Structure formats: structure tokens, C-alpha cells
PDB file of C-alpha atoms in Angstrom:
ATOM      1  CA  UNK A   1     -28.946   7.391 -22.182  1.00 41.00           C
ATOM      2  CA  UNK A   2     -30.680   4.478 -20.788  1.00 43.00           C
ATOM      3  CA  UNK A   3     -30.330   3.616 -17.213  1.00 41.00           C
ATOM      4  CA  UNK A   4     -27.598   0.731 -16.435  1.00 44.00           C
ATOM      5  CA  UNK A   5     -29.539  -2.544 -15.769  1.00 41.00           C
ATOM      6  CA  UNK A   6     -28.272  -5.620 -13.768  1.00 44.00           C
ATOM      7  CA  UNK A   7     -29.788  -8.873 -14.133  1.00 41.00           C
ATOM      8  CA  UNK A   8     -31.566 -10.488 -11.155  1.00 43.00           C
ATOM      9  CA  UNK A   9     -31.648 -14.229 -10.040  1.00 43.00           C
ATOM     10  CA  UNK A  10     -35.461 -14.358 -11.422  1.00 45.00           C
ATOM     11  CA  UNK A  11     -34.312 -12.833 -15.027  1.00 45.00           C
ATOM     12  CA  UNK A  12     -36.028  -9.367 -14.461  1.00 45.00           C
ATOM     13  CA  UNK A  13     -34.099  -6.365 -15.023  1.00 40.00           C
ATOM     14  CA  UNK A  14     -33.659  -3.635 -12.382  1.00 45.00           C
ATOM     15  CA  UNK A  15     -31.892  -0.131 -12.208  1.00 50.00           C
ATOM     16  CA  UNK A  16     -28.641  -0.402 -11.130  1.00 54.00           C
ATOM     17  CA  UNK A  17     -28.367  -0.027  -7.342  1.00 56.00           C
ATOM     18  CA  UNK A  18     -24.883   1.800  -7.078  1.00 62.00           C
ATOM     19  CA  UNK A  19     -23.480   4.584  -8.867  1.00 69.00           C
ATOM     20  CA  UNK A  20     -19.790   4.629  -9.735  1.00 71.00           C
ATOM     21  CA  UNK A  21     -17.988   7.885  -8.885  1.00 74.00           C
ATOM     22  CA  UNK A  22     -16.544   9.688 -12.229  1.00 79.00           C
ATOM     23  CA  UNK A  23     -13.159   9.034 -13.191  1.00 80.00           C
ATOM     24  CA  UNK A  24     -10.646  11.590 -11.426  1.00 83.00           C
ATOM     25  CA  UNK A  25      -8.913  14.076 -13.551  1.00 85.00           C
ATOM     26  CA  UNK A  26      -5.490  13.912 -15.007  1.00 85.00           C
ATOM     27  CA  UNK A  27      -4.400  17.089 -13.453  1.00 87.00           C
ATOM     28  CA  UNK A  28      -6.656  19.494 -11.244  1.00 84.00           C
ATOM     29  CA  UNK A  29      -5.297  22.602 -10.284  1.00 88.00           C
ATOM     30  CA  UNK A  30      -8.039  23.447  -8.339  1.00 89.00           C
ATOM     31  CA  UNK A  31      -7.295  20.975  -5.447  1.00 90.00           C
ATOM     32  CA  UNK A  32      -4.572  23.322  -4.501  1.00 90.00           C
ATOM     33  CA  UNK A  33      -6.760  25.697  -3.731  1.00 89.00           C
ATOM     34  CA  UNK A  34      -8.803  23.434  -0.748  1.00 93.00           C
ATOM     35  CA  UNK A  35      -7.503  22.805   2.817  1.00 94.00           C
ATOM     36  CA  UNK A  36      -9.229  19.252   2.233  1.00 93.00           C
ATOM     37  CA  UNK A  37      -6.013  18.487   0.080  1.00 96.00           C
ATOM     38  CA  UNK A  38      -3.334  19.694   2.446  1.00 96.00           C
ATOM     39  CA  UNK A  39      -5.417  18.061   5.559  1.00 97.00           C
ATOM     40  CA  UNK A  40      -4.875  15.138   3.238  1.00 97.00           C
ATOM     41  CA  UNK A  41      -1.060  15.368   2.869  1.00 97.00           C
ATOM     42  CA  UNK A  42      -0.618  16.060   6.499  1.00 98.00           C
ATOM     43  CA  UNK A  43      -2.540  12.836   7.504  1.00 98.00           C
ATOM     44  CA  UNK A  44      -0.306  10.831   4.940  1.00 98.00           C
ATOM     45  CA  UNK A  45       2.691  12.413   6.124  1.00 98.00           C
ATOM     46  CA  UNK A  46       1.972  11.339   9.789  1.00 98.00           C
ATOM     47  CA  UNK A  47       0.402   7.785   9.096  1.00 98.00           C
ATOM     48  CA  UNK A  48       3.998   6.894   7.044  1.00 98.00           C
ATOM     49  CA  UNK A  49       5.600   8.265  10.035  1.00 98.00           C
ATOM     50  CA  UNK A  50       4.126   6.284  12.269  1.00 98.00           C
ATOM     51  CA  UNK A  51       4.043   3.491  10.500  1.00 98.00           C
ATOM     52  CA  UNK A  52       7.593   3.278   9.834  1.00 98.00           C
ATOM     53  CA  UNK A  53       8.511   4.447  13.064  1.00 97.00           C
ATOM     54  CA  UNK A  54       6.484   1.334  14.496  1.00 97.00           C
ATOM     55  CA  UNK A  55       7.442  -1.280  12.471  1.00 97.00           C
ATOM     56  CA  UNK A  56      11.013  -0.524  12.132  1.00 97.00           C
ATOM     57  CA  UNK A  57      11.441  -0.588  15.712  1.00 96.00           C
ATOM     58  CA  UNK A  58       9.738  -4.130  15.975  1.00 96.00           C
ATOM     59  CA  UNK A  59      12.559  -5.404  13.266  1.00 95.00           C
ATOM     60  CA  UNK A  60      15.383  -4.373  15.400  1.00 94.00           C
ATOM     61  CA  UNK A  61      14.238  -5.163  18.603  1.00 91.00           C
ATOM     62  CA  UNK A  62      13.586  -8.764  17.222  1.00 91.00           C
ATOM     63  CA  UNK A  63      16.946  -8.613  15.907  1.00 89.00           C
ATOM     64  CA  UNK A  64      18.434  -7.821  18.864  1.00 87.00           C
ATOM     65  CA  UNK A  65      16.225 -10.461  21.355  1.00 88.00           C
ATOM     66  CA  UNK A  66      17.411 -13.174  18.795  1.00 85.00           C
ATOM     67  CA  UNK A  67      21.261 -12.095  18.606  1.00 81.00           C
ATOM     68  CA  UNK A  68      23.369 -14.668  19.880  1.00 80.00           C
ATOM     69  CA  UNK A  69      25.739 -12.065  20.953  1.00 80.00           C
ATOM     70  CA  UNK A  70      23.493 -10.542  22.873  1.00 74.00           C
ATOM     71  CA  UNK A  71      22.412 -13.733  24.838  1.00 75.00           C
ATOM     72  CA  UNK A  72      19.281 -14.446  22.379  1.00 72.00           C
ATOM     73  CA  UNK A  73      18.206 -17.372  20.548  1.00 71.00           C
ATOM     74  CA  UNK A  74      16.171 -17.987  17.097  1.00 72.00           C
ATOM     75  CA  UNK A  75      13.417 -18.636  19.706  1.00 76.00           C
ATOM     76  CA  UNK A  76      13.387 -15.356  21.263  1.00 75.00           C
ATOM     77  CA  UNK A  77      11.780 -11.942  20.189  1.00 79.00           C
ATOM     78  CA  UNK A  78       8.243 -11.967  18.037  1.00 86.00           C
ATOM     79  CA  UNK A  79      10.010 -13.737  15.205  1.00 88.00           C
ATOM     80  CA  UNK A  80       9.040 -13.066  11.464  1.00 92.00           C
ATOM     81  CA  UNK A  81       5.202 -14.084  12.673  1.00 93.00           C
ATOM     82  CA  UNK A  82       5.365 -10.760  14.787  1.00 94.00           C
ATOM     83  CA  UNK A  83       7.053  -8.589  12.624  1.00 96.00           C
ATOM     84  CA  UNK A  84       4.649  -9.451   9.879  1.00 97.00           C
ATOM     85  CA  UNK A  85       1.988  -8.891  12.426  1.00 96.00           C
ATOM     86  CA  UNK A  86       3.473  -5.166  13.083  1.00 97.00           C
ATOM     87  CA  UNK A  87       3.068  -4.146   9.485  1.00 97.00           C
ATOM     88  CA  UNK A  88       0.064  -5.854   8.932  1.00 97.00           C
ATOM     89  CA  UNK A  89      -1.642  -4.493  12.209  1.00 97.00           C
ATOM     90  CA  UNK A  90       0.023  -0.898  11.857  1.00 97.00           C
ATOM     91  CA  UNK A  91      -1.858  -0.814   8.339  1.00 97.00           C
ATOM     92  CA  UNK A  92      -5.124  -1.703   9.560  1.00 96.00           C
ATOM     93  CA  UNK A  93      -5.050   0.820  12.207  1.00 96.00           C
ATOM     94  CA  UNK A  94      -3.719   3.729   9.936  1.00 97.00           C
ATOM     95  CA  UNK A  95      -6.009   2.803   7.083  1.00 96.00           C
ATOM     96  CA  UNK A  96      -8.783   2.560   9.516  1.00 94.00           C
ATOM     97  CA  UNK A  97      -7.817   6.066  10.906  1.00 95.00           C
ATOM     98  CA  UNK A  98      -7.143   8.157   7.867  1.00 95.00           C
ATOM     99  CA  UNK A  99      -9.312   6.670   5.141  1.00 92.00           C
ATOM    100  CA  UNK A 100     -11.909   9.368   5.801  1.00 91.00           C
ATOM    101  CA  UNK A 101      -9.409  12.099   5.505  1.00 95.00           C
ATOM    102  CA  UNK A 102      -6.710  11.011   2.381  1.00 94.00           C
ATOM    103  CA  UNK A 103      -8.007   7.468   1.359  1.00 93.00           C
ATOM    104  CA  UNK A 104      -5.506   5.956   3.852  1.00 93.00           C
ATOM    105  CA  UNK A 105      -2.761   5.280   1.239  1.00 96.00           C
ATOM    106  CA  UNK A 106       0.476   5.028   3.248  1.00 97.00           C
ATOM    107  CA  UNK A 107       2.037   3.660   0.196  1.00 97.00           C
ATOM    108  CA  UNK A 108       3.259   4.961  -2.964  1.00 98.00           C
ATOM    109  CA  UNK A 109       2.386   1.852  -4.801  1.00 98.00           C
ATOM    110  CA  UNK A 110      -1.140   2.115  -3.600  1.00 97.00           C
ATOM    111  CA  UNK A 111      -1.295   5.932  -4.655  1.00 98.00           C
ATOM    112  CA  UNK A 112      -0.078   5.015  -8.153  1.00 97.00           C
ATOM    113  CA  UNK A 113      -2.654   1.976  -8.678  1.00 97.00           C
ATOM    114  CA  UNK A 114      -5.104   4.090  -7.746  1.00 96.00           C
ATOM    115  CA  UNK A 115      -3.973   6.570 -10.133  1.00 96.00           C
ATOM    116  CA  UNK A 116      -4.100   4.056 -12.882  1.00 95.00           C
ATOM    117  CA  UNK A 117      -7.285   3.199 -12.054  1.00 93.00           C
ATOM    118  CA  UNK A 118      -8.499   6.982 -12.218  1.00 91.00           C
ATOM    119  CA  UNK A 119      -9.214   6.961  -8.740  1.00 92.00           C
ATOM    120  CA  UNK A 120      -6.932  10.068  -8.123  1.00 94.00           C
ATOM    121  CA  UNK A 121      -5.396  12.893 -10.165  1.00 94.00           C
ATOM    122  CA  UNK A 122      -2.083  13.078 -11.041  1.00 95.00           C
ATOM    123  CA  UNK A 123      -1.175  16.103  -9.064  1.00 95.00           C
ATOM    124  CA  UNK A 124      -2.647  14.049  -5.682  1.00 96.00           C
ATOM    125  CA  UNK A 125      -0.762  11.134  -6.537  1.00 96.00           C
ATOM    126  CA  UNK A 126       2.881  13.004  -6.783  1.00 97.00           C
ATOM    127  CA  UNK A 127       1.710  15.294  -3.747  1.00 97.00           C
ATOM    128  CA  UNK A 128       0.721  11.725  -1.916  1.00 98.00           C
ATOM    129  CA  UNK A 129       3.948  10.111  -2.735  1.00 98.00           C
ATOM    130  CA  UNK A 130       6.181  13.115  -1.670  1.00 98.00           C
ATOM    131  CA  UNK A 131       4.284  13.293   1.611  1.00 98.00           C
ATOM    132  CA  UNK A 132       4.582   9.454   2.286  1.00 98.00           C
ATOM    133  CA  UNK A 133       8.530   9.343   1.260  1.00 98.00           C
ATOM    134  CA  UNK A 134       9.155  12.174   3.830  1.00 98.00           C
ATOM    135  CA  UNK A 135       7.127  10.512   6.527  1.00 98.00           C
ATOM    136  CA  UNK A 136       8.892   7.523   6.196  1.00 98.00           C
ATOM    137  CA  UNK A 137      12.181   9.419   6.568  1.00 98.00           C
ATOM    138  CA  UNK A 138      10.959  10.793   9.174  1.00 97.00           C
ATOM    139  CA  UNK A 139       9.424   7.932  10.908  1.00 98.00           C
ATOM    140  CA  UNK A 140      12.643   5.931  10.441  1.00 97.00           C
ATOM    141  CA  UNK A 141      15.108   9.004  11.635  1.00 97.00           C
ATOM    142  CA  UNK A 142      12.654   8.834  14.643  1.00 97.00           C
ATOM    143  CA  UNK A 143      13.423   5.040  15.350  1.00 96.00           C
ATOM    144  CA  UNK A 144      16.907   5.809  15.320  1.00 96.00           C
ATOM    145  CA  UNK A 145      16.952   8.751  17.255  1.00 95.00           C
ATOM    146  CA  UNK A 146      15.517   6.143  20.150  1.00 93.00           C
ATOM    147  CA  UNK A 147      17.882   3.479  19.448  1.00 92.00           C
ATOM    148  CA  UNK A 148      21.146   4.187  17.481  1.00 93.00           C
ATOM    149  CA  UNK A 149      22.791   1.825  18.667  1.00 92.00           C
ATOM    150  CA  UNK A 150      20.630  -1.077  17.697  1.00 92.00           C
ATOM    151  CA  UNK A 151      19.524   0.984  14.646  1.00 94.00           C
ATOM    152  CA  UNK A 152      22.974   0.636  13.171  1.00 93.00           C
ATOM    153  CA  UNK A 153      23.955  -2.899  14.391  1.00 93.00           C
ATOM    154  CA  UNK A 154      21.105  -4.575  12.764  1.00 92.00           C
ATOM    155  CA  UNK A 155      20.495  -2.823   9.578  1.00 92.00           C
ATOM    156  CA  UNK A 156      18.008  -0.306  10.179  1.00 93.00           C
ATOM    157  CA  UNK A 157      15.425  -2.635   9.007  1.00 93.00           C
ATOM    158  CA  UNK A 158      16.067  -1.781   5.445  1.00 95.00           C
ATOM    159  CA  UNK A 159      15.248  -3.891   2.545  1.00 96.00           C
ATOM    160  CA  UNK A 160      17.610  -5.656   0.582  1.00 95.00           C
ATOM    161  CA  UNK A 161      18.025  -9.022  -1.424  1.00 96.00           C
ATOM    162  CA  UNK A 162      18.993 -11.846   1.188  1.00 95.00           C
ATOM    163  CA  UNK A 163      21.574 -14.024   0.853  1.00 94.00           C
ATOM    164  CA  UNK A 164      20.468 -17.057  -1.355  1.00 94.00           C
ATOM    165  CA  UNK A 165      18.305 -14.855  -3.616  1.00 96.00           C
ATOM    166  CA  UNK A 166      19.052 -13.103  -6.877  1.00 96.00           C
ATOM    167  CA  UNK A 167      17.524  -9.970  -8.039  1.00 96.00           C
ATOM    168  CA  UNK A 168      15.144 -11.663 -10.680  1.00 96.00           C
ATOM    169  CA  UNK A 169      13.662 -13.636  -7.700  1.00 97.00           C
ATOM    170  CA  UNK A 170      13.367 -10.303  -5.615  1.00 97.00           C
ATOM    171  CA  UNK A 171      11.851  -8.618  -8.508  1.00 98.00           C
ATOM    172  CA  UNK A 172       9.256 -11.045  -8.635  1.00 97.00           C
ATOM    173  CA  UNK A 173       8.329 -11.396  -4.806  1.00 97.00           C
ATOM    174  CA  UNK A 174       7.967  -7.482  -5.064  1.00 98.00           C
ATOM    175  CA  UNK A 175       5.634  -7.439  -8.322  1.00 98.00           C
ATOM    176  CA  UNK A 176       3.261 -10.455  -6.856  1.00 98.00           C
ATOM    177  CA  UNK A 177       3.258  -9.122  -3.202  1.00 98.00           C
ATOM    178  CA  UNK A 178       2.334  -5.406  -4.335  1.00 98.00           C
ATOM    179  CA  UNK A 179      -0.562  -6.978  -6.778  1.00 98.00           C
ATOM    180  CA  UNK A 180      -2.127  -9.011  -3.951  1.00 98.00           C
ATOM    181  CA  UNK A 181      -1.901  -5.621  -1.794  1.00 98.00           C
ATOM    182  CA  UNK A 182      -3.112  -3.290  -4.410  1.00 97.00           C
ATOM    183  CA  UNK A 183      -6.187  -6.069  -5.684  1.00 97.00           C
ATOM    184  CA  UNK A 184      -7.288  -6.035  -2.391  1.00 96.00           C
ATOM    185  CA  UNK A 185      -7.412  -2.220  -2.239  1.00 95.00           C
ATOM    186  CA  UNK A 186      -9.477  -1.860  -5.361  1.00 93.00           C
ATOM    187  CA  UNK A 187     -11.763  -4.918  -3.969  1.00 91.00           C
ATOM    188  CA  UNK A 188     -12.143  -3.355  -0.406  1.00 90.00           C
ATOM    189  CA  UNK A 189     -13.306  -0.167  -1.829  1.00 87.00           C
ATOM    190  CA  UNK A 190     -15.407  -0.977  -4.623  1.00 83.00           C
ATOM    191  CA  UNK A 191     -18.575   1.078  -4.757  1.00 75.00           C
ATOM    192  CA  UNK A 192     -20.282  -1.752  -6.345  1.00 72.00           C
ATOM    193  CA  UNK A 193     -19.503  -3.800  -2.880  1.00 67.00           C
ATOM    194  CA  UNK A 194     -20.173  -0.937  -0.601  1.00 61.00           C
ATOM    195  CA  UNK A 195     -23.518  -0.244  -1.748  1.00 56.00           C
ATOM    196  CA  UNK A 196     -24.656  -3.821  -1.281  1.00 59.00           C
ATOM    197  CA  UNK A 197     -22.849  -4.385   1.951  1.00 59.00           C
ATOM    198  CA  UNK A 198     -23.289  -1.686   4.566  1.00 57.00           C
ATOM    199  CA  UNK A 199     -20.319  -3.238   6.783  1.00 55.00           C
ATOM    200  CA  UNK A 200     -17.764  -3.068   3.717  1.00 54.00           C
ATOM    201  CA  UNK A 201     -16.925   0.584   4.294  1.00 58.00           C
ATOM    202  CA  UNK A 202     -16.201   0.147   8.131  1.00 64.00           C
ATOM    203  CA  UNK A 203     -14.391  -3.575   7.268  1.00 81.00           C
ATOM    204  CA  UNK A 204     -12.078  -2.579   4.573  1.00 86.00           C
ATOM    205  CA  UNK A 205      -9.085  -1.900   6.682  1.00 91.00           C
ATOM    206  CA  UNK A 206      -9.293  -5.376   7.957  1.00 93.00           C
ATOM    207  CA  UNK A 207      -8.563  -7.087   4.432  1.00 94.00           C
ATOM    208  CA  UNK A 208      -6.162  -4.549   3.510  1.00 96.00           C
ATOM    209  CA  UNK A 209      -3.950  -5.217   6.679  1.00 96.00           C
ATOM    210  CA  UNK A 210      -4.412  -8.788   6.241  1.00 96.00           C
ATOM    211  CA  UNK A 211      -3.080  -8.644   3.061  1.00 97.00           C
ATOM    212  CA  UNK A 212       0.228  -6.933   4.268  1.00 97.00           C
ATOM    213  CA  UNK A 213       0.396  -9.421   6.776  1.00 97.00           C
ATOM    214  CA  UNK A 214       0.163 -12.463   4.207  1.00 97.00           C
ATOM    215  CA  UNK A 215       2.341 -11.028   1.873  1.00 97.00           C
ATOM    216  CA  UNK A 216       4.914 -10.119   4.529  1.00 97.00           C
ATOM    217  CA  UNK A 217       5.028 -14.068   5.807  1.00 96.00           C
ATOM    218  CA  UNK A 218       5.929 -15.245   2.325  1.00 96.00           C
ATOM    219  CA  UNK A 219       8.444 -12.579   1.433  1.00 96.00           C
ATOM    220  CA  UNK A 220      10.503 -11.408   4.646  1.00 96.00           C
ATOM    221  CA  UNK A 221      12.981 -14.211   3.824  1.00 95.00           C
ATOM    222  CA  UNK A 222      13.404 -12.932   0.381  1.00 96.00           C
ATOM    223  CA  UNK A 223      13.792  -9.373   0.607  1.00 96.00           C
ATOM    224  CA  UNK A 224      12.422  -8.087   3.950  1.00 95.00           C
ATOM    225  CA  UNK A 225       9.517  -7.442   2.070  1.00 95.00           C
ATOM    226  CA  UNK A 226       9.049  -4.175   0.568  1.00 95.00           C
ATOM    227  CA  UNK A 227       5.733  -3.504  -1.187  1.00 97.00           C
ATOM    228  CA  UNK A 228       5.774   0.108  -0.246  1.00 97.00           C
ATOM    229  CA  UNK A 229       8.378   2.176  -1.903  1.00 97.00           C
ATOM    230  CA  UNK A 230       8.179   4.760   0.606  1.00 98.00           C
ATOM    231  CA  UNK A 231       8.984   2.195   3.155  1.00 97.00           C
ATOM    232  CA  UNK A 232      12.030   1.108   1.527  1.00 97.00           C
ATOM    233  CA  UNK A 233      12.991   4.528   0.655  1.00 97.00           C
ATOM    234  CA  UNK A 234      12.739   5.669   4.255  1.00 97.00           C
ATOM    235  CA  UNK A 235      14.817   3.125   5.366  1.00 96.00           C
ATOM    236  CA  UNK A 236      17.620   3.462   2.695  1.00 96.00           C
ATOM    237  CA  UNK A 237      18.455   6.912   3.466  1.00 97.00           C
ATOM    238  CA  UNK A 238      18.675   6.794   7.315  1.00 96.00           C
ATOM    239  CA  UNK A 239      20.738   3.825   7.361  1.00 95.00           C
ATOM    240  CA  UNK A 240      22.519   4.971   4.048  1.00 93.00           C
ATOM    241  CA  UNK A 241      24.692   1.642   3.024  1.00 90.00           C
ATOM    242  CA  UNK A 242      25.786   0.487  -0.077  1.00 87.00           C
ATOM    243  CA  UNK A 243      24.298  -2.951  -0.552  1.00 89.00           C
ATOM    244  CA  UNK A 244      20.925  -1.024   0.085  1.00 94.00           C
ATOM    245  CA  UNK A 245      21.031   1.355  -2.655  1.00 96.00           C
ATOM    246  CA  UNK A 246      22.709  -1.433  -5.130  1.00 95.00           C
ATOM    247  CA  UNK A 247      18.941  -3.074  -4.399  1.00 95.00           C
ATOM    248  CA  UNK A 248      16.536   0.037  -3.958  1.00 96.00           C
ATOM    249  CA  UNK A 249      15.412   0.048  -7.600  1.00 97.00           C
ATOM    250  CA  UNK A 250      13.618  -3.227  -7.170  1.00 97.00           C
ATOM    251  CA  UNK A 251      11.625  -1.713  -4.145  1.00 97.00           C
ATOM    252  CA  UNK A 252      10.396   0.730  -6.913  1.00 98.00           C
ATOM    253  CA  UNK A 253      10.162  -0.934  -9.913  1.00 98.00           C
ATOM    254  CA  UNK A 254       8.440  -4.202  -8.726  1.00 97.00           C
ATOM    255  CA  UNK A 255       5.644  -2.431  -6.587  1.00 98.00           C
ATOM    256  CA  UNK A 256       5.164  -0.181  -9.683  1.00 98.00           C
ATOM    257  CA  UNK A 257       4.497  -2.988 -12.022  1.00 98.00           C
ATOM    258  CA  UNK A 258       2.609  -4.886  -9.262  1.00 98.00           C
ATOM    259  CA  UNK A 259       0.220  -1.930  -8.816  1.00 97.00           C
ATOM    260  CA  UNK A 260      -0.226  -1.307 -12.170  1.00 97.00           C
ATOM    261  CA  UNK A 261      -1.221  -4.668 -13.039  1.00 97.00           C
ATOM    262  CA  UNK A 262      -3.606  -4.984 -10.214  1.00 97.00           C
ATOM    263  CA  UNK A 263      -5.329  -1.623 -11.445  1.00 96.00           C
ATOM    264  CA  UNK A 264      -5.928  -2.792 -14.577  1.00 95.00           C
ATOM    265  CA  UNK A 265      -7.114  -6.180 -13.902  1.00 95.00           C
ATOM    266  CA  UNK A 266      -9.887  -4.814 -11.308  1.00 93.00           C
ATOM    267  CA  UNK A 267     -10.867  -2.096 -13.213  1.00 90.00           C
ATOM    268  CA  UNK A 268     -10.535  -2.496 -16.931  1.00 87.00           C
ATOM    269  CA  UNK A 269     -11.110  -6.635 -16.712  1.00 89.00           C
ATOM    270  CA  UNK A 270     -13.276  -7.511 -13.589  1.00 87.00           C
ATOM    271  CA  UNK A 271     -15.063  -4.188 -13.821  1.00 76.00           C
ATOM    272  CA  UNK A 272     -14.746  -3.379 -17.804  1.00 69.00           C
ATOM    273  CA  UNK A 273     -14.513   0.151 -17.323  1.00 58.00           C
ATOM    274  CA  UNK A 274     -12.603  -0.125 -20.697  1.00 51.00           C
ATOM    275  CA  UNK A 275     -15.622  -1.444 -22.361  1.00 53.00           C
ATOM    276  CA  UNK A 276     -18.333   0.652 -20.763  1.00 53.00           C
ATOM    277  CA  UNK A 277     -15.944   3.942 -21.570  1.00 48.00           C
ATOM    278  CA  UNK A 278     -15.960   2.371 -25.447  1.00 46.00           C
ATOM    279  CA  UNK A 279     -19.702   1.718 -25.161  1.00 49.00           C
ATOM    280  CA  UNK A 280     -19.665  -1.626 -26.793  1.00 42.00           C
ATOM    281  CA  UNK A 281     -21.794  -3.316 -24.102  1.00 43.00           C
ATOM    282  CA  UNK A 282     -22.489  -3.480 -20.655  1.00 48.00           C
ATOM    283  CA  UNK A 283     -21.047  -5.390 -17.928  1.00 45.00           C
ATOM    284  CA  UNK A 284     -23.056  -7.199 -16.001  1.00 47.00           C
ATOM    285  CA  UNK A 285     -20.258  -8.467 -13.532  1.00 47.00           C
TER     286      UNK A 285
END
């Protein structure tokens, strides 16, 4: 088979200067025999634990500082902007720390999107999601353990559909917000971009964290911002209140749909993976 080629500005053809990794197998039982697989699970568990611990404490801390009954005002505390920075900043830090070990998913929606894009196997995706949910429960439980009174008083940082919004609006916000996040993940880790811009692998956590920050600014007033089923599930399990569970499906269905659409858009439309697989013609994108 001839080498893949790309058209340069002067019209000549040259050998492709990057190599797409082969698609991950659907199920790879050999992974279960490798220490690197279990090391990655530990990294995902710890990263999600730290993520929930810091962000949940930020939410309930702001709720207390701005509570009129506690002598606070709307101008006290970090505000919505500070909460958004806490989420985005923690993702930036944790992706940077764990990307070389587990890929730095820290989110079942990201893991599912990468599975749809054939970046991880089904086996790895399932184990990652389990580790992330366990880490989220542990991190939220740790936050409650340190500040139980504030945790219970201010709703435990749990996601739910806020007053003035309906479930359809909330679902749409979760779908679009997760699309933005997962699309950014695919773009920031694109092997074609990494091959041509040596600084991209180092900077990849920055746009991912910034995407989380921007989505939080837009959707905190609607749902408190989920876009991460583990984050929503962990706080729901520990806070354990009826309204939270009634809305929980939104924070799974929305992110899964958003992640799926983002993966298909990037991998099979922008990168033309489906066309390449069929061998109909080569993508020059």
C-alpha cells in the first residue's frame, strides 16, 4: 500500500509526518496481566478523589461565606467565577499529573468518548469508570468528614436542576457542555497536531482545564454543572437526598450523548477515520 501523503502549499506531495496509533481492541484481556493497567486505575481513583475533595469544599465554602444567616453577602467568598476556576484549575493540574500514567481522564464521559473514538478498549473504559466513581465517592466523603455541618446544610455540592429551569434545558446544557469538553480533549491530544507542534503535549492540560472553566461559567446557574458523571454520582451518593436522585439521570445521559457526538465529530468527520477505514479516499485534513 502506498504511503499516506499530504499536499504542501507549493503543491508537491510529501510523506505523512505523523503516525496515527492503531485503534484500540474492543476487549483486551492481556491488559489484566499488566501492572501499568492497575497503576492507571490507581491514578484515576486518586485524581478523581482529589478533584471532588477540593471542588466540593470550594462550593460549600462559598455557600457558607455568602449565606446571610451566617452574616455573609452575595459579594463574599469566591463567587461563581471562583468555583469555575476551582473546577478548571483542578482538571488542569490533575490531567498534567496523570496524563503519562492513565491518560488523565478523571471523567467517565471523557473515557466513554475515547472508547467511541477507539482510543481505549471496552475493558479499560469500564474499569476506569468504576475507579473514577469510587474516587468521586471517596473524595466527597472526605469533604463531608472534614466539614459535615456545612456539607449537610449547603447541599453537599450536589448537582440538580435549579429553580427556573426544566429538565430539558438541563439535559441540553449537559450535552453541549460535555461536547465542548470532549471535543477539546480530542483536539488537544490529536497525534497529527502533536507531531507538528512539539509544545502541544505539554500544553494539552491547559485547554482541557480551560474548557471545564468556561462550561462551568455557562451552566453553574442551570445545574451546578455536571459534565462529569462521577462528580455528580459521588456527591449524590454522599448527600443522598431525593431531589438529587430524581435528577441524576440527566448527569449521565447528557454527558454520554455529548461525549459520543464529540468523538464522532472529531474522529469520523474532521479526521475522516471512517473514510480511511473504508479506503474510499484519503483525507487531506
